[in-house]
PDB file of C-alpha atoms in Angstrom:
ATOM      1  CA  MET A1288       0.000   0.000   0.000  1.00  0.00           C
ATOM      2  CA  ASN A1289       2.826   2.388   0.885  1.00  0.00           C
ATOM      3  CA  GLU A1290       4.435   1.606  -2.459  1.00  0.00           C
ATOM      4  CA  LEU A1291       1.181   2.469  -4.267  1.00  0.00           C
ATOM      5  CA  ILE A1292       0.941   5.794  -2.407  1.00  0.00           C
ATOM      6  CA  TYR A1293       4.569   6.520  -3.333  1.00  0.00           C
ATOM      7  CA  TYR A1294       3.925   5.978  -7.051  1.00  0.00           C
ATOM      8  CA  VAL A1295       0.680   7.991  -7.022  1.00  0.00           C
ATOM      9  CA  VAL A1296       2.400  10.912  -5.264  1.00  0.00           C
ATOM     10  CA  SER A1297       5.292  10.692  -7.736  1.00  0.00           C
ATOM     11  CA  LEU A1298       2.845  10.738 -10.646  1.00  0.00           C
ATOM     12  CA  ILE A1299       1.010  13.778  -9.258  1.00  0.00           C
ATOM     13  CA  GLY A1300       4.318  15.501  -8.607  1.00  0.00           C
ATOM     14  CA  GLY A1301       5.430  14.846 -12.167  1.00  0.00           C
ATOM     15  CA  ILE A1302       2.189  16.286 -13.562  1.00  0.00           C
ATOM     16  CA  ILE A1303       2.550  19.414 -11.415  1.00  0.00           C
ATOM     17  CA  ALA A1304       6.214  19.826 -12.392  1.00  0.00           C
ATOM     18  CA  GLY A1305       5.349  19.377 -16.090  1.00  0.00           C
ATOM     19  CA  GLY A1306       2.518  21.909 -15.817  1.00  0.00           C
ATOM     20  CA  LEU A1307       4.813  24.477 -14.172  1.00  0.00           C
ATOM     21  CA  PHE A1308       7.434  23.902 -16.865  1.00  0.00           C
ATOM     22  CA  TYR A1309       4.803  24.360 -19.588  1.00  0.00           C
ATOM     23  CA  LEU A1310       3.539  27.586 -18.021  1.00  0.00           C
ATOM     24  CA  SER A1311       7.085  28.902 -17.723  1.00  0.00           C
ATOM     25  CA  LYS A1312       7.467  28.427 -21.504  1.00  0.00           C
ATOM     26  CA  ARG A1313       4.278  30.315 -22.360  1.00  0.00           C
ATOM     27  CA  LYS A1314       6.173  33.468 -23.186  1.00  0.00           C
ATOM     28  CA  ARG A1315       5.519  35.295 -26.388  1.00  0.00           C
ATOM     29  CA  ASP A1316       8.455  35.745 -28.737  1.00  0.00           C
ATOM     30  CA  PRO A1317       8.387  39.535 -29.342  1.00  0.00           C
ATOM     31  CA  ILE A1318       9.986  39.369 -32.806  1.00  0.00           C
ATOM     32  CA  LEU A1319       7.683  36.640 -34.090  1.00  0.00           C
ATOM     33  CA  ALA A1320       4.661  38.397 -32.600  1.00  0.00           C
ATOM     34  CA  LYS A1321       5.703  41.683 -34.240  1.00  0.00           C
ATOM     35  CA  VAL A1322       6.150  40.021 -37.650  1.00  0.00           C
ATOM     36  CA  ILE A1323       2.791  38.236 -37.406  1.00  0.00           C
ATOM     37  CA  GLU A1324       0.963  41.389 -36.317  1.00  0.00           C
ATOM     38  CA  HIS A1325       2.441  43.264 -39.272  1.00  0.00           C
ATOM     39  CA  LEU A1326       1.597  40.535 -41.775  1.00  0.00           C
ATOM     40  CA  THR A1327      -1.986  40.074 -40.553  1.00  0.00           C
ATOM     41  CA  ASN A1328      -2.546  43.840 -40.406  1.00  0.00           C
ATOM     42  CA  TYR A1329      -1.224  44.639 -43.874  1.00  0.00           C
ATOM     43  CA  TYR A1330      -0.825  41.439 -45.914  1.00  0.00           C
ATOM     44  CA  LEU A1331      -3.882  39.344 -45.080  1.00  0.00           C
ATOM     45  CA  ASP A1332      -5.430  40.082 -48.475  1.00  0.00           C
ATOM     46  CA  GLU A1333      -2.193  40.683 -50.371  1.00  0.00           C
ATOM     47  CA  LYS A1334      -0.685  38.112 -52.676  1.00  0.00           C
ATOM     48  CA  PHE A1335       3.064  38.225 -51.983  1.00  0.00           C
ATOM     49  CA  PHE A1336       5.690  40.112 -50.005  1.00  0.00           C
ATOM     50  CA  SER A1337       9.483  40.108 -49.891  1.00  0.00           C
ATOM     51  CA  LEU A1338      11.943  39.733 -47.052  1.00  0.00           C
ATOM     52  CA  LYS A1339      13.500  43.108 -47.869  1.00  0.00           C
ATOM     53  CA  LYS A1340      10.148  44.915 -47.834  1.00  0.00           C
ATOM     54  CA  ILE A1341       9.103  43.494 -44.458  1.00  0.00           C
ATOM     55  CA  SER A1342      12.545  44.290 -43.032  1.00  0.00           C
ATOM     56  CA  GLU A1343      12.267  47.913 -44.157  1.00  0.00           C
ATOM     57  CA  GLU A1344       8.696  48.332 -42.920  1.00  0.00           C
ATOM     58  CA  LEU A1345       9.496  46.912 -39.473  1.00  0.00           C
ATOM     59  CA  GLY A1346      12.897  48.586 -39.173  1.00  0.00           C
ATOM     60  CA  LEU A1347      14.561  45.249 -38.340  1.00  0.00           C
ATOM     61  CA  PRO A1348      17.707  43.641 -39.818  1.00  0.00           C
ATOM     62  CA  GLN A1349      17.007  41.233 -42.674  1.00  0.00           C
ATOM     63  CA  GLN A1350      18.732  38.390 -40.795  1.00  0.00           C
ATOM     64  CA  VAL A1351      16.312  38.795 -37.876  1.00  0.00           C
ATOM     65  CA  VAL A1352      13.243  38.918 -40.123  1.00  0.00           C
ATOM     66  CA  GLU A1353      14.490  35.971 -42.203  1.00  0.00           C
ATOM     67  CA  LYS A1354      14.918  33.868 -39.052  1.00  0.00           C
ATOM     68  CA  ALA A1355      11.350  34.712 -38.016  1.00  0.00           C
ATOM     69  CA  LEU A1356       9.972  33.895 -41.477  1.00  0.00           C
ATOM     70  CA  VAL A1357      11.766  30.524 -41.482  1.00  0.00           C
ATOM     71  CA  ARG A1358      10.059  29.624 -38.200  1.00  0.00           C
ATOM     72  CA  LEU A1359       6.690  30.793 -39.517  1.00  0.00           C
ATOM     73  CA  GLU A1360       7.238  28.814 -42.725  1.00  0.00           C
ATOM     74  CA  LYS A1361       7.866  25.637 -40.696  1.00  0.00           C
ATOM     75  CA  ALA A1362       4.659  26.314 -38.747  1.00  0.00           C
ATOM     76  CA  GLY A1363       2.673  26.791 -41.979  1.00  0.00           C
ATOM     77  CA  VAL A1364       1.915  30.483 -41.418  1.00  0.00           C
ATOM     78  CA  VAL A1365       3.832  31.699 -44.482  1.00  0.00           C
ATOM     79  CA  LEU A1366       4.787  29.981 -47.733  1.00  0.00           C
ATOM     80  CA  ARG A1367       7.844  30.706 -49.860  1.00  0.00           C
ATOM     81  CA  THR A1368       7.113  30.671 -53.586  1.00  0.00           C
ATOM     82  CA  SER A1369       8.972  31.656 -56.735  1.00  0.00           C
ATOM     83  CA  LYS A1370       7.318  35.096 -56.500  1.00  0.00           C
ATOM     84  CA  GLY A1371       8.262  35.682 -52.860  1.00  0.00           C
ATOM     85  CA  TYR A1372       6.610  34.950 -49.536  1.00  0.00           C
ATOM     86  CA  SER A1373       2.854  34.561 -49.171  1.00  0.00           C
ATOM     87  CA  LEU A1374       0.872  34.792 -45.931  1.00  0.00           C
ATOM     88  CA  VAL A1375      -1.142  31.594 -45.634  1.00  0.00           C
ATOM     89  CA  ASP A1376      -4.558  32.150 -44.144  1.00  0.00           C
ATOM     90  CA  PRO A1377      -4.593  30.707 -40.596  1.00  0.00           C
ATOM     91  CA  LEU A1378      -7.373  28.292 -41.607  1.00  0.00           C
ATOM     92  CA  VAL A1379      -5.417  26.777 -44.508  1.00  0.00           C
ATOM     93  CA  PHE A1380      -3.982  23.360 -43.591  1.00  0.00           C
ATOM     94  CA  LEU A1381      -2.829  22.246 -47.059  1.00  0.00           C
ATOM     95  CA  THR A1382       0.669  21.092 -47.931  1.00  0.00           C
ATOM     96  CA  PRO A1383       2.726  23.655 -49.915  1.00  0.00           C
ATOM     97  CA  LYS A1384       2.223  21.563 -53.072  1.00  0.00           C
ATOM     98  CA  ASP A1385      -1.557  21.450 -52.670  1.00  0.00           C
ATOM     99  CA  TYR A1386      -1.682  25.122 -51.687  1.00  0.00           C
ATOM    100  CA  GLU A1387       0.080  26.130 -54.891  1.00  0.00           C
ATOM    101  CA  ARG A1388      -2.257  23.812 -56.818  1.00  0.00           C
ATOM    102  CA  ALA A1389      -5.236  25.585 -55.222  1.00  0.00           C
ATOM    103  CA  LEU A1390      -3.804  28.987 -56.154  1.00  0.00           C
ATOM    104  CA  ARG A1391      -3.362  27.788 -59.734  1.00  0.00           C
ATOM    105  CA  LEU A1392      -6.867  26.349 -60.045  1.00  0.00           C
ATOM    106  CA  THR A1393      -8.519  29.386 -58.435  1.00  0.00           C
ATOM    107  CA  LYS A1394      -6.436  31.709 -60.614  1.00  0.00           C
ATOM    108  CA  GLY A1395      -4.758  33.349 -57.646  1.00  0.00           C
ATOM    109  CA  ASP A1396      -7.914  33.803 -55.580  1.00  0.00           C
ATOM    110  CA  ASN A1397      -7.736  34.714 -51.884  1.00  0.00           C
ATOM    111  CA  ILE A1398      -7.915  31.244 -50.279  1.00  0.00           C
ATOM    112  CA  ILE A1399      -9.435  31.584 -46.811  1.00  0.00           C
ATOM    113  CA  TYR A1400      -9.844  27.905 -45.898  1.00  0.00           C
ATOM    114  CA  GLY A1401      -8.191  24.754 -47.134  1.00  0.00           C
ATOM    115  CA  ALA A1402      -8.060  21.301 -45.554  1.00  0.00           C
ATOM    116  CA  TYR A1403      -8.518  17.583 -46.137  1.00  0.00           C
ATOM    117  CA  GLN A1404     -11.526  15.456 -45.327  1.00  0.00           C
ATOM    118  CA  LEU A1405     -10.153  13.226 -42.567  1.00  0.00           C
ATOM    119  CA  PHE A1406     -12.451  10.266 -43.241  1.00  0.00           C
ATOM    120  CA  TYR A1407     -10.540   7.655 -41.325  1.00  0.00           C
ATOM    121  CA  THR A1408      -9.569   9.819 -38.378  1.00  0.00           C
ATOM    122  CA  SER A1409     -13.103   9.366 -37.051  1.00  0.00           C
ATOM    123  CA  HIS A1410     -13.678   5.872 -38.497  1.00  0.00           C
ATOM    124  CA  PRO A1411     -14.731   3.472 -35.669  1.00  0.00           C
ATOM    125  CA  LEU A1412     -12.125   0.810 -36.547  1.00  0.00           C
ATOM    126  CA  VAL A1413      -9.251   3.298 -36.754  1.00  0.00           C
ATOM    127  CA  ALA A1414     -10.417   5.015 -33.553  1.00  0.00           C
ATOM    128  CA  ILE A1415     -10.508   1.661 -31.703  1.00  0.00           C
ATOM    129  CA  ILE A1416      -7.006   0.716 -32.883  1.00  0.00           C
ATOM    130  CA  MET A1417      -5.574   4.137 -31.981  1.00  0.00           C
ATOM    131  CA  TRP A1418      -7.080   4.164 -28.504  1.00  0.00           C
ATOM    132  CA  LEU A1419      -6.140   0.548 -27.794  1.00  0.00           C
ATOM    133  CA  VAL A1420      -2.446   1.324 -28.243  1.00  0.00           C
ATOM    134  CA  ILE A1421      -2.840   3.946 -25.494  1.00  0.00           C
ATOM    135  CA  LEU A1422      -5.377   2.315 -23.153  1.00  0.00           C
ATOM    136  CA  ALA A1423      -3.891  -1.200 -23.163  1.00  0.00           C
ATOM    137  CA  PRO A1424      -0.465  -0.114 -21.802  1.00  0.00           C
ATOM    138  CA  LEU A1425      -2.194   2.209 -19.337  1.00  0.00           C
ATOM    139  CA  ALA A1426      -4.322  -0.698 -18.075  1.00  0.00           C
ATOM    140  CA  ILE A1427      -1.165  -2.793 -17.613  1.00  0.00           C
ATOM    141  CA  PHE A1428       0.478   0.037 -15.660  1.00  0.00           C
ATOM    142  CA  ILE A1429      -2.549   0.378 -13.358  1.00  0.00           C
ATOM    143  CA  ALA A1430      -2.671  -3.394 -12.855  1.00  0.00           C
ATOM    144  CA  VAL A1431       0.989  -3.369 -11.778  1.00  0.00           C
ATOM    145  CA  LEU A1432       0.301  -0.507  -9.337  1.00  0.00           C
ATOM    146  CA  LEU A1433      -2.617  -2.484  -7.877  1.00  0.00           C
ATOM    147  CA  GLY A1434      -0.442  -5.550  -7.487  1.00  0.00           C
ATOM    148  CA  VAL A1435      -2.252  -7.914  -9.859  1.00  0.00           C
ATOM    149  CA  ASP A1436      -0.081 -11.037  -9.685  1.00  0.00           C
ATOM    150  CA  TYR A1437      -0.985 -12.408 -13.120  1.00  0.00           C
ATOM    151  CA  VAL A1438       0.079  -9.167 -14.884  1.00  0.00           C
ATOM    152  CA  ILE A1439       3.242  -8.806 -12.790  1.00  0.00           C
ATOM    153  CA  ASP A1440       4.255 -12.426 -13.430  1.00  0.00           C
ATOM    154  CA  SER A1441       3.559 -12.047 -17.170  1.00  0.00           C
ATOM    155  CA  LEU A1442       5.767  -8.943 -17.392  1.00  0.00           C
ATOM    156  CA  ALA A1443       8.489 -10.716 -15.448  1.00  0.00           C
ATOM    157  CA  ARG A1444       8.390 -13.621 -17.922  1.00  0.00           C
ATOM    158  CA  ILE A1445       8.507 -11.255 -20.897  1.00  0.00           C
ATOM    159  CA  SER A1446      11.648  -9.531 -19.583  1.00  0.00           C
ATOM    160  CA  GLY A1447      13.170 -12.711 -18.180  1.00  0.00           C
ATOM    161  CA  GLY A1448      13.256 -11.068 -14.773  1.00  0.00           C
ATOM    162  CA  ARG A1449      15.804  -8.488 -15.948  1.00  0.00           C
ATOM    163  CA  ILE A1450      13.438  -5.471 -15.908  1.00  0.00           C
ATOM    164  CA  ASP A1451      11.197  -4.366 -13.071  1.00  0.00           C
ATOM    165  CA  PRO A1452       7.521  -4.909 -14.067  1.00  0.00           C
ATOM    166  CA  LEU A1453       6.647  -1.289 -13.236  1.00  0.00           C
ATOM    167  CA  VAL A1454       9.470   0.045 -15.410  1.00  0.00           C
ATOM    168  CA  LEU A1455       8.424  -2.300 -18.218  1.00  0.00           C
ATOM    169  CA  SER A1456       4.805  -1.108 -17.993  1.00  0.00           C
ATOM    170  CA  LEU A1457       6.011   2.504 -18.270  1.00  0.00           C
ATOM    171  CA  LEU A1458       8.041   1.472 -21.322  1.00  0.00           C
ATOM    172  CA  PHE A1459       4.867   0.011 -22.865  1.00  0.00           C
ATOM    173  CA  ILE A1460       3.110   3.350 -22.301  1.00  0.00           C
ATOM    174  CA  GLY A1461       5.932   5.157 -24.110  1.00  0.00           C
ATOM    175  CA  VAL A1462       5.749   2.708 -27.022  1.00  0.00           C
ATOM    176  CA  GLY A1463       1.955   3.161 -27.113  1.00  0.00           C
ATOM    177  CA  ILE A1464       2.318   6.943 -27.378  1.00  0.00           C
ATOM    178  CA  VAL A1465       4.808   6.565 -30.248  1.00  0.00           C
ATOM    179  CA  LEU A1466       2.531   4.089 -32.046  1.00  0.00           C
ATOM    180  CA  TYR A1467      -0.473   6.389 -31.589  1.00  0.00           C
ATOM    181  CA  ASP A1468       1.431   9.291 -33.139  1.00  0.00           C
ATOM    182  CA  LEU A1469       2.710   7.054 -35.962  1.00  0.00           C
ATOM    183  CA  ILE A1470      -0.772   5.768 -36.820  1.00  0.00           C
ATOM    184  CA  ASP A1471      -2.160   9.307 -36.651  1.00  0.00           C
ATOM    185  CA  ASN A1472       0.510  10.592 -39.054  1.00  0.00           C
ATOM    186  CA  VAL A1473       0.025   7.677 -41.481  1.00  0.00           C
ATOM    187  CA  VAL A1474      -3.751   8.198 -41.528  1.00  0.00           C
ATOM    188  CA  LYS A1475      -3.392  11.935 -42.120  1.00  0.00           C
ATOM    189  CA  ALA A1476      -0.772  11.397 -44.840  1.00  0.00           C
ATOM    190  CA  TRP A1477      -3.095   8.922 -46.569  1.00  0.00           C
ATOM    191  CA  ASN A1478      -5.962  11.419 -46.418  1.00  0.00           C
ATOM    192  CA  ARG A1479      -3.835  14.202 -47.913  1.00  0.00           C
ATOM    193  CA  GLY A1480      -3.674  12.264 -51.151  1.00  0.00           C
ATOM    194  CA  LYS A1481      -7.434  11.825 -51.364  1.00  0.00           C
ATOM    195  CA  TYR A1482      -9.985  14.576 -50.854  1.00  0.00           C
ATOM    196  CA  SER A1483      -9.331  18.260 -50.191  1.00  0.00           C
ATOM    197  CA  VAL A1484     -11.692  21.210 -49.753  1.00  0.00           C
ATOM    198  CA  VAL A1485     -10.733  24.781 -50.645  1.00  0.00           C
ATOM    199  CA  VAL A1486     -12.756  27.947 -50.047  1.00  0.00           C
ATOM    200  CA  GLY A1487     -11.868  31.041 -52.052  1.00  0.00           C
ATOM    201  CA  PHE A1488     -13.451  34.443 -51.642  1.00  0.00           C
ATOM    202  CA  TYR A1489     -14.403  34.808 -55.317  1.00  0.00           C
ATOM    203  CA  SER A1490     -14.117  31.233 -56.606  1.00  0.00           C
ATOM    204  CA  GLY A1491     -16.434  29.730 -53.966  1.00  0.00           C
ATOM    205  CA  ILE A1492     -15.912  26.171 -52.670  1.00  0.00           C
ATOM    206  CA  LEU A1493     -13.749  23.750 -54.650  1.00  0.00           C
ATOM    207  CA  TYR A1494     -13.344  20.097 -53.667  1.00  0.00           C
ATOM    208  CA  ASP A1495     -11.947  16.818 -54.951  1.00  0.00           C
ATOM    209  CA  LEU A1496     -14.502  14.284 -56.133  1.00  0.00           C
ATOM    210  CA  HIS A1497     -12.101  11.330 -56.170  1.00  0.00           C
ATOM    211  CA  PRO A1498      -8.403  10.566 -55.600  1.00  0.00           C
ATOM    212  CA  ALA A1499      -5.937  12.444 -57.805  1.00  0.00           C
ATOM    213  CA  ASP A1500      -8.688  14.932 -58.667  1.00  0.00           C
ATOM    214  CA  GLU A1501      -8.005  18.545 -59.646  1.00  0.00           C
ATOM    215  CA  LEU A1502     -10.670  20.180 -57.449  1.00  0.00           C
ATOM    216  CA  SER A1503     -13.290  19.522 -60.134  1.00  0.00           C
ATOM    217  CA  GLY A1504     -16.211  19.859 -57.704  1.00  0.00           C
ATOM    218  CA  ARG A1505     -17.375  23.455 -57.331  1.00  0.00           C
ATOM    219  CA  ILE A1506     -20.005  25.308 -55.304  1.00  0.00           C
ATOM    220  CA  ARG A1507     -20.434  28.887 -56.410  1.00  0.00           C
ATOM    221  CA  ARG A1508     -20.974  31.682 -53.903  1.00  0.00           C
ATOM    222  CA  GLY A1509     -24.598  32.371 -54.738  1.00  0.00           C
ATOM    223  CA  SER A1510     -25.744  28.743 -54.886  1.00  0.00           C
ATOM    224  CA  VAL A1511     -25.516  27.969 -51.126  1.00  0.00           C
ATOM    225  CA  ALA A1512     -28.965  27.782 -49.498  1.00  0.00           C
ATOM    226  CA  ARG A1513     -28.172  26.327 -46.056  1.00  0.00           C
ATOM    227  CA  ILE A1514     -25.214  25.042 -44.036  1.00  0.00           C
ATOM    228  CA  ASP A1515     -25.207  22.667 -41.087  1.00  0.00           C
ATOM    229  CA  ILE A1516     -22.687  20.807 -38.892  1.00  0.00           C
ATOM    230  CA  ASP A1517     -23.031  17.219 -37.651  1.00  0.00           C
ATOM    231  CA  MET A1518     -20.758  15.418 -35.205  1.00  0.00           C
ATOM    232  CA  SER A1519     -20.919  11.684 -34.620  1.00  0.00           C
ATOM    233  CA  PRO A1520     -20.129  10.165 -31.187  1.00  0.00           C
ATOM    234  CA  ILE A1521     -16.698   9.086 -32.497  1.00  0.00           C
ATOM    235  CA  GLN A1522     -16.005  12.627 -33.688  1.00  0.00           C
ATOM    236  CA  LYS A1523     -17.070  14.054 -30.320  1.00  0.00           C
ATOM    237  CA  ILE A1524     -14.653  11.720 -28.553  1.00  0.00           C
ATOM    238  CA  ASN A1525     -11.906  12.753 -30.988  1.00  0.00           C
ATOM    239  CA  ASN A1526     -12.694  16.430 -30.384  1.00  0.00           C
ATOM    240  CA  PHE A1527     -12.464  15.942 -26.629  1.00  0.00           C
ATOM    241  CA  PHE A1528      -9.156  14.045 -26.602  1.00  0.00           C
ATOM    242  CA  GLY A1529      -7.592  14.758 -30.005  1.00  0.00           C
ATOM    243  CA  SER A1530      -5.536  17.697 -31.196  1.00  0.00           C
ATOM    244  CA  THR A1531      -7.751  18.629 -34.169  1.00  0.00           C
ATOM    245  CA  PRO A1532     -11.547  19.014 -33.872  1.00  0.00           C
ATOM    246  CA  VAL A1533     -13.452  17.471 -36.783  1.00  0.00           C
ATOM    247  CA  GLY A1534     -17.058  17.326 -37.930  1.00  0.00           C
ATOM    248  CA  ASP A1535     -19.259  16.781 -40.985  1.00  0.00           C
ATOM    249  CA  VAL A1536     -20.259  19.952 -42.826  1.00  0.00           C
ATOM    250  CA  ARG A1537     -23.432  19.687 -44.905  1.00  0.00           C
ATOM    251  CA  ILE A1538     -24.222  22.219 -47.635  1.00  0.00           C
ATOM    252  CA  TRP A1539     -27.615  22.456 -49.336  1.00  0.00           C
ATOM    253  CA  LEU A1540     -27.754  24.131 -52.731  1.00  0.00           C
ATOM    254  CA  HIS A1541     -30.708  26.023 -54.154  1.00  0.00           C
ATOM    255  CA  GLY A1542     -33.015  23.591 -55.936  1.00  0.00           C
ATOM    256  CA  LYS A1543     -31.305  20.480 -54.523  1.00  0.00           C
ATOM    257  CA  LYS A1544     -32.830  18.179 -51.884  1.00  0.00           C
ATOM    258  CA  GLU A1545     -29.714  16.224 -50.936  1.00  0.00           C
ATOM    259  CA  PRO A1546     -26.788  18.095 -49.383  1.00  0.00           C
ATOM    260  CA  ILE A1547     -23.146  17.908 -50.343  1.00  0.00           C
ATOM    261  CA  VAL A1548     -21.320  16.448 -47.331  1.00  0.00           C
ATOM    262  CA  PHE A1549     -17.709  17.136 -46.409  1.00  0.00           C
ATOM    263  CA  ARG A1550     -16.822  14.476 -43.859  1.00  0.00           C
ATOM    264  CA  SER A1551     -14.564  14.954 -40.851  1.00  0.00           C
ATOM    265  CA  MET A1552     -13.437  18.451 -41.773  1.00  0.00           C
ATOM    266  CA  PRO A1553     -10.872  20.044 -39.443  1.00  0.00           C
ATOM    267  CA  TYR A1554     -12.338  22.954 -37.446  1.00  0.00           C
ATOM    268  CA  PRO A1555     -15.890  22.521 -38.774  1.00  0.00           C
ATOM    269  CA  ARG A1556     -17.325  25.531 -36.901  1.00  0.00           C
ATOM    270  CA  GLU A1557     -14.678  27.790 -38.417  1.00  0.00           C
ATOM    271  CA  LEU A1558     -15.436  26.332 -41.873  1.00  0.00           C
ATOM    272  CA  PHE A1559     -19.124  27.048 -41.252  1.00  0.00           C
ATOM    273  CA  LEU A1560     -18.320  30.681 -40.398  1.00  0.00           C
ATOM    274  CA  VAL A1561     -16.040  31.029 -43.425  1.00  0.00           C
ATOM    275  CA  ILE A1562     -18.672  29.692 -45.840  1.00  0.00           C
ATOM    276  CA  ARG A1563     -21.325  31.892 -44.239  1.00  0.00           C
ATOM    277  CA  SER A1564     -19.013  34.903 -44.548  1.00  0.00           C
ATOM    278  CA  VAL A1565     -18.386  34.167 -48.228  1.00  0.00           C
ATOM    279  CA  GLN A1566     -22.119  33.654 -48.794  1.00  0.00           C
ATOM    280  CA  LEU A1567     -22.889  37.044 -47.230  1.00  0.00           C
ATOM    281  CA  GLY A1568     -19.872  38.749 -48.782  1.00  0.00           C
ATOM    282  CA  ASN A1569     -18.582  39.754 -45.350  1.00  0.00           C
ATOM    283  CA  LEU A1570     -15.214  38.509 -44.077  1.00  0.00           C
ATOM    284  CA  ALA A1571     -15.134  40.658 -40.944  1.00  0.00           C
ATOM    285  CA  TRP A1572     -15.022  37.557 -38.715  1.00  0.00           C
ATOM    286  CA  ARG A1573     -11.933  36.237 -40.487  1.00  0.00           C
ATOM    287  CA  LYS A1574     -10.106  39.544 -40.320  1.00  0.00           C
ATOM    288  CA  ARG A1575     -11.057  40.096 -36.701  1.00  0.00           C
ATOM    289  CA  HIS A1576      -9.520  36.789 -35.580  1.00  0.00           C
ATOM    290  CA  ALA A1577      -6.650  36.523 -38.090  1.00  0.00           C
ATOM    291  CA  ARG A1578      -3.987  37.668 -35.632  1.00  0.00           C
ATOM    292  CA  GLU A1579      -5.030  35.268 -32.862  1.00  0.00           C
ATOM    293  CA  LEU A1580      -5.268  32.338 -35.292  1.00  0.00           C
ATOM    294  CA  ALA A1581      -1.853  33.148 -36.765  1.00  0.00           C
ATOM    295  CA  LEU A1582      -0.323  33.333 -33.278  1.00  0.00           C
ATOM    296  CA  TRP A1583      -1.780  29.901 -32.580  1.00  0.00           C
ATOM    297  CA  ARG A1584      -0.552  28.432 -35.878  1.00  0.00           C
ATOM    298  CA  GLY A1585       2.905  29.881 -35.226  1.00  0.00           C
ATOM    299  CA  ARG A1586       2.953  28.375 -31.694  1.00  0.00           C
ATOM    300  CA  ILE A1587       3.484  31.804 -30.168  1.00  0.00           C
ATOM    301  CA  TYR A1588       2.121  32.292 -26.678  1.00  0.00           C
ATOM    302  CA  PRO A1589      -0.049  33.468 -25.162  1.00  0.00           C
ATOM    303  CA  PHE A1590      -2.752  32.499 -27.660  1.00  0.00           C
ATOM    304  CA  ILE A1591      -5.230  34.966 -26.078  1.00  0.00           C
ATOM    305  CA  PRO A1592      -3.529  38.374 -26.198  1.00  0.00           C
ATOM    306  CA  TYR A1593      -2.982  40.251 -22.959  1.00  0.00           C
ATOM    307  CA  SER A1594      -3.200  43.645 -24.632  1.00  0.00           C
ATOM    308  CA  LYS A1595      -5.873  45.132 -26.809  1.00  0.00           C
ATOM    309  CA  ARG A1596      -5.337  44.437 -30.460  1.00  0.00           C
ATOM    310  CA  ARG A1597      -4.674  47.307 -32.780  1.00  0.00           C
ATOM    311  CA  GLY A1598      -7.226  47.757 -35.496  1.00  0.00           C
ATOM    312  CA  ARG A1599      -6.540  47.089 -39.134  1.00  0.00           C
ATOM    313  CA  ARG A1600      -5.493  50.091 -41.110  1.00  0.00           C
TER     314      ARG A1600
END
């Protein structure tokens, strides 16, 4: 019993120490924040900008600005093209290759949302497999803490008595976390080659109808009659525990009874607001939250600003 109390206290202490470490790192990088504020204030609707121009406008050395842009490029906030840098809308989650494809097919339109339909992220079978690789090792760890002889003896046989059962159960948890991340990345990589959805301000909604498509599906701005969001129980569980919220977005067109369904779209509520904004010809919501979303995409803290945001000029 004393041993169980010791491990529980150690676990709680580790969580507290990790939380304090995380909070100590939640400091905003002033240079990155300054670059993002400038880009979202002046280049949200612009096509391209150059390193030299941003350096001159901010009054910072080019080496400093270049370092910041490299970090933002890795985070997906900006994209380097043959024509210079481009500010990627904070709600665009496409790979650079697919982003340039979207720009080409929309003839350089202002892309305000772009993502992939994550079908299998919320598929019951995939969800069960992903959670088993986490829950099974955790169950073994708890069984060892509770002193279940069968589990302890089994772990001792597996290691040949060379590794303490508790240490081995912790190793299983680490392997489970790695496997979970691996499966998640494989599933997302598979989805990237399948179906993407792009929303442009003038071009409307473009989407792939089948693998290797060239965004041949199109919903024009004036044809949207109604929009709705559905979330299955699996999606709700994913949204509670996962890193990316997903949901089905249904779009009814004028004169059509059956909706077009985009399944397991990342950030479905934001997609709903974007489509509604395009439908009404008003992107005030997007512009109002562009800075906060870009700070989040760039992993710059705090996400919620502690000072009042300057207005767009």
